[in-house]
């Protein structure tokens, strides 16, 4: 999806290993989000960043940390991976400012993570 | 708290027939409502949104959605389904004021048969 780049596309980790998922946008939008998608559970918000320098917890933040490195980049870190974190992770950006509320989200193509 | 219910895990329809994918929501205050579509191994793509005004919203690829405030519903519709419409569809809601992030439903798989 144009404008949101996620790396890597696939990753396999062993329990206890750490990794960072990267997300970069090229459209200079303020708000960025990390979601996880699990079968039958839809998308659940992990963390979000309304603007550069701020981050907030979403619905399922446990086991994750985030960094809003600059306006373009928002990374998600798993310090000690667990099998329950096996999922597809999506980064999204929001057109306009966080206060718009009616702006749609634009998603990257996801990172498929397996923890064994 | 806000929530979205998509009561059908899967909807089956024959090509050329009309389709409906159901969504009901709960939010304090007035809602902003969205539909997204996901094709295999891709991220979600925005289809349409309701903010205010006309209860019938038109979006991409011939889709439309009808907002019904009394029934707190926002059903996705298309007059004539295509095989290429087969995908996973998500409804989402946020409130129209104050702090709010987007809450998604669990998704409905639409299968259109030739």
Short mmCIF file of C-alpha atoms in Angstrom, two decimals:
data_model
loop_
_atom_site.label_atom_id
_atom_site.label_comp_id
_atom_site.label_asym_id
_atom_site.label_seq_id
_atom_site.Cartn_x
_atom_site.Cartn_y
_atom_site.Cartn_z
CA UNK A 1 0.00 0.00 0.00
CA UNK A 2 1.40 3.28 -1.16
CA UNK A 3 2.92 5.51 1.52
CA UNK A 4 3.38 3.01 4.38
CA UNK A 5 6.36 0.65 4.33
CA UNK A 6 6.71 -2.16 6.82
CA UNK A 7 9.79 -4.32 7.32
CA UNK A 8 10.33 -7.20 7.50
CA UNK A 9 7.49 -8.94 5.67
CA UNK A 10 8.02 -12.24 7.46
CA UNK A 11 9.85 -13.26 10.63
CA UNK A 12 10.22 -16.40 12.69
CA UNK A 13 11.43 -16.05 16.26
CA UNK A 14 12.12 -18.43 19.07
CA UNK A 15 10.48 -17.80 22.44
CA UNK A 16 12.47 -15.20 24.34
CA UNK A 17 14.11 -13.60 21.33
CA UNK A 18 13.65 -9.92 20.62
CA UNK A 19 12.98 -8.01 17.44
CA UNK A 20 11.85 -4.66 16.13
CA UNK A 21 9.22 -4.15 13.47
CA UNK A 22 9.78 -1.04 11.40
CA UNK A 23 7.21 1.27 9.86
CA UNK A 24 7.92 4.31 7.74
CA UNK A 25 5.60 6.72 5.97
CA UNK A 26 6.43 9.08 3.19
CA UNK A 27 3.45 11.38 3.52
CA UNK A 28 4.31 13.43 6.62
CA UNK A 29 1.13 12.60 8.53
CA UNK A 30 0.93 13.03 12.26
CA UNK A 31 -0.77 9.91 13.60
CA UNK A 32 0.63 6.40 13.33
CA UNK A 33 -0.72 3.13 14.69
CA UNK A 34 0.29 -0.47 15.32
CA UNK A 35 -2.40 -3.14 15.12
CA UNK A 36 -2.28 -6.90 15.34
CA UNK A 37 -4.63 -9.14 13.39
CA UNK A 38 -5.59 -12.58 14.64
CA UNK A 39 -8.16 -14.96 13.11
CA UNK A 40 -11.64 -14.33 14.46
CA UNK A 41 -10.51 -11.32 16.49
CA UNK A 42 -10.27 -8.58 13.92
CA UNK A 43 -7.70 -5.86 14.40
CA UNK A 44 -6.65 -4.82 17.88
CA UNK A 45 -4.73 -1.66 18.61
CA UNK A 46 -1.38 -2.17 20.33
CA UNK A 47 0.08 1.35 20.49
CA UNK A 48 -0.37 4.59 18.67
CA UNK A 49 1.39 7.91 18.28
CA UNK A 50 -0.73 11.00 17.77
CA UNK A 51 2.27 13.12 16.89
CA UNK A 52 6.04 13.05 16.88
CA UNK A 53 7.32 12.60 20.42
CA UNK A 54 4.14 11.08 21.87
CA UNK A 55 3.02 7.49 22.23
CA UNK A 56 0.03 5.89 23.96
CA UNK A 57 -1.17 2.42 24.79
CA UNK A 58 -3.98 0.82 22.89
CA UNK A 59 -6.10 -2.21 23.70
CA UNK A 60 -3.32 -4.85 23.88
CA UNK A 61 0.02 -3.19 24.78
CA UNK A 62 1.48 -5.85 27.08
CA UNK A 63 4.71 -7.34 25.80
CA UNK A 64 5.38 -4.51 23.38
CA UNK A 65 7.20 -1.19 23.31
CA UNK A 66 7.20 1.52 20.67
CA UNK A 67 9.36 4.39 19.53
CA UNK A 68 8.34 7.31 17.41
CA UNK A 69 11.79 8.01 16.08
CA UNK A 70 10.75 11.01 14.01
CA UNK A 71 7.68 12.06 12.12
CA UNK A 72 8.22 9.39 9.47
CA UNK A 73 9.09 6.32 11.54
CA UNK A 74 7.24 4.35 14.21
CA UNK A 75 8.77 1.10 15.42
CA UNK A 76 7.30 -1.74 17.47
CA UNK A 77 9.60 -3.82 19.67
CA UNK A 78 9.08 -7.23 21.18
CA UNK A 79 11.60 -7.55 24.01
CA UNK A 80 10.98 -11.21 24.78
CA UNK A 81 8.77 -12.88 22.22
CA UNK A 82 6.08 -15.34 23.27
CA UNK A 83 4.00 -17.75 21.16
CA UNK A 84 0.92 -15.63 21.96
CA UNK A 85 2.51 -12.85 19.91
CA UNK A 86 2.30 -14.93 16.75
CA UNK A 87 0.21 -12.67 14.56
CA UNK A 88 0.13 -10.37 11.58
CA UNK A 89 1.17 -6.84 12.51
CA UNK A 90 -0.04 -3.80 10.63
CA UNK A 91 1.16 -0.26 10.76
CA UNK A 92 -1.28 2.46 9.74
CA UNK A 93 -1.20 6.19 9.27
CA UNK A 94 -4.03 8.63 9.54
CA UNK A 95 -4.59 11.31 7.01
CA UNK A 96 -4.58 14.74 8.56
CA UNK A 97 -4.30 15.56 12.21
CA UNK A 98 -5.36 13.38 15.11
CA UNK A 99 -8.16 15.77 15.92
CA UNK A 100 -9.83 15.14 12.58
CA UNK A 101 -11.38 11.83 13.66
CA UNK A 102 -13.05 11.35 10.32
CA UNK A 103 -9.87 10.63 8.40
CA UNK A 104 -9.46 7.07 7.16
CA UNK A 105 -6.44 4.99 8.04
CA UNK A 106 -3.98 3.81 5.43
CA UNK A 107 -2.30 0.50 6.14
CA UNK A 108 0.98 -1.12 5.27
CA UNK A 109 1.04 -4.65 3.92
CA UNK A 110 1.88 -6.19 7.26
CA UNK A 111 4.55 -8.27 8.97
CA UNK A 112 3.73 -11.92 9.49
CA UNK A 113 5.41 -13.03 12.74
CA UNK A 114 5.65 -16.57 14.04
CA UNK A 115 7.02 -17.30 17.51
CA UNK A 116 7.92 -20.92 18.17
CA UNK B 1 -16.21 2.12 25.49
CA UNK B 2 -16.97 1.67 21.83
CA UNK B 3 -17.51 -1.57 19.96
CA UNK B 4 -18.47 -3.05 16.62
CA UNK B 5 -20.34 -6.26 15.92
CA UNK B 6 -20.26 -8.07 12.61
CA UNK B 7 -22.68 -10.92 13.22
CA UNK B 8 -21.74 -13.02 10.19
CA UNK B 9 -18.36 -14.68 9.92
CA UNK B 10 -19.06 -15.40 6.26
CA UNK B 11 -21.51 -14.25 3.60
CA UNK B 12 -22.04 -16.24 0.43
CA UNK B 13 -23.63 -14.71 -2.65
CA UNK B 14 -23.82 -15.55 -6.34
CA UNK B 15 -22.27 -13.23 -8.87
CA UNK B 16 -24.77 -10.66 -10.10
CA UNK B 17 -26.88 -10.83 -6.96
CA UNK B 18 -27.05 -8.03 -4.41
CA UNK B 19 -24.95 -8.36 -1.31
CA UNK B 20 -25.22 -7.07 2.24
CA UNK B 21 -22.59 -7.29 4.97
CA UNK B 22 -23.98 -6.36 8.36
CA UNK B 23 -22.48 -4.12 11.03
CA UNK B 24 -23.83 -2.71 14.26
CA UNK B 25 -21.96 -0.39 16.57
CA UNK B 26 -21.93 1.07 20.04
CA UNK B 27 -20.34 4.43 20.85
CA UNK B 28 -21.00 7.28 23.22
CA UNK B 29 -22.07 10.30 21.27
CA UNK B 30 -22.21 10.40 17.51
CA UNK B 31 -20.24 7.93 15.41
CA UNK B 32 -17.80 8.13 12.59
CA UNK B 33 -18.15 4.83 10.72
CA UNK B 34 -15.87 3.17 8.21
CA UNK B 35 -15.70 0.12 5.99
CA UNK B 36 -12.43 -1.47 4.95
CA UNK B 37 -11.62 -4.40 2.67
CA UNK B 38 -8.69 -6.77 2.92
CA UNK B 39 -7.45 -8.96 0.10
CA UNK B 40 -5.16 -11.92 0.83
CA UNK B 41 -1.71 -10.99 2.13
CA UNK B 42 -2.48 -7.28 1.94
CA UNK B 43 -3.24 -4.49 4.36
CA UNK B 44 -6.71 -3.05 4.79
CA UNK B 45 -8.00 -0.66 2.15
CA UNK B 46 -10.49 2.10 2.87
CA UNK B 47 -13.87 1.71 1.12
CA UNK B 48 -16.14 4.41 2.51
CA UNK B 49 -17.07 6.40 5.58
CA UNK B 50 -20.03 8.04 7.25
CA UNK B 51 -19.45 11.30 9.07
CA UNK B 52 -22.74 13.15 9.01
CA UNK B 53 -25.50 14.03 6.61
CA UNK B 54 -26.93 11.66 4.03
CA UNK B 55 -27.59 8.22 5.48
CA UNK B 56 -26.61 6.49 2.25
CA UNK B 57 -22.88 6.71 1.65
CA UNK B 58 -21.28 5.76 -1.64
CA UNK B 59 -17.73 4.47 -1.82
CA UNK B 60 -15.19 2.71 -3.97
CA UNK B 61 -15.83 -0.18 -6.39
CA UNK B 62 -19.61 0.35 -6.42
CA UNK B 63 -20.08 -0.25 -2.70
CA UNK B 64 -22.43 1.77 -0.55
CA UNK B 65 -23.48 1.70 3.07
CA UNK B 66 -26.62 2.71 4.87
CA UNK B 67 -26.42 4.42 8.25
CA UNK B 68 -29.37 3.82 10.57
CA UNK B 69 -29.09 5.71 13.83
CA UNK B 70 -32.10 4.14 15.54
CA UNK B 71 -30.80 0.64 14.84
CA UNK B 72 -27.14 1.66 15.35
CA UNK B 73 -26.28 -0.09 12.11
CA UNK B 74 -24.05 0.61 9.14
CA UNK B 75 -24.59 -2.21 6.64
CA UNK B 76 -22.42 -2.49 3.55
CA UNK B 77 -24.22 -3.12 0.27
CA UNK B 78 -23.64 -3.59 -3.42
CA UNK B 79 -26.40 -4.02 -6.03
CA UNK B 80 -24.55 -6.61 -8.12
CA UNK B 81 -21.71 -8.70 -6.69
CA UNK B 82 -18.56 -9.61 -8.60
CA UNK B 83 -16.31 -12.61 -8.02
CA UNK B 84 -13.50 -10.11 -7.48
CA UNK B 85 -15.41 -8.69 -4.47
CA UNK B 86 -14.50 -11.85 -2.54
CA UNK B 87 -12.44 -10.61 0.40
CA UNK B 88 -12.51 -9.89 4.14
CA UNK B 89 -14.54 -6.83 5.14
CA UNK B 90 -14.15 -4.85 8.32
CA UNK B 91 -16.46 -2.29 9.88
CA UNK B 92 -14.95 0.28 12.27
CA UNK B 93 -16.17 3.08 14.54
CA UNK B 94 -14.88 6.01 16.49
CA UNK B 95 -16.76 8.80 18.21
CA UNK B 96 -16.93 12.21 16.62
CA UNK B 97 -15.39 14.23 19.44
CA UNK B 98 -12.74 14.01 22.11
CA UNK B 99 -10.08 11.39 22.38
CA UNK B 100 -10.90 8.28 20.37
CA UNK B 101 -9.10 5.70 18.34
CA UNK B 102 -10.65 3.46 15.71
CA UNK B 103 -12.26 0.20 16.87
CA UNK B 104 -12.71 -2.61 14.37
CA UNK B 105 -15.16 -5.46 14.15
CA UNK B 106 -13.95 -9.02 13.76
CA UNK B 107 -14.48 -9.07 10.03
CA UNK B 108 -16.80 -10.82 7.59
CA UNK B 109 -15.52 -12.99 4.77
CA UNK B 110 -17.47 -12.38 1.58
CA UNK B 111 -17.42 -15.20 -0.96
CA UNK B 112 -18.94 -14.51 -4.37
CA UNK B 113 -19.46 -17.59 -6.50
CA UNK B 114 -19.45 -17.51 -10.32
#
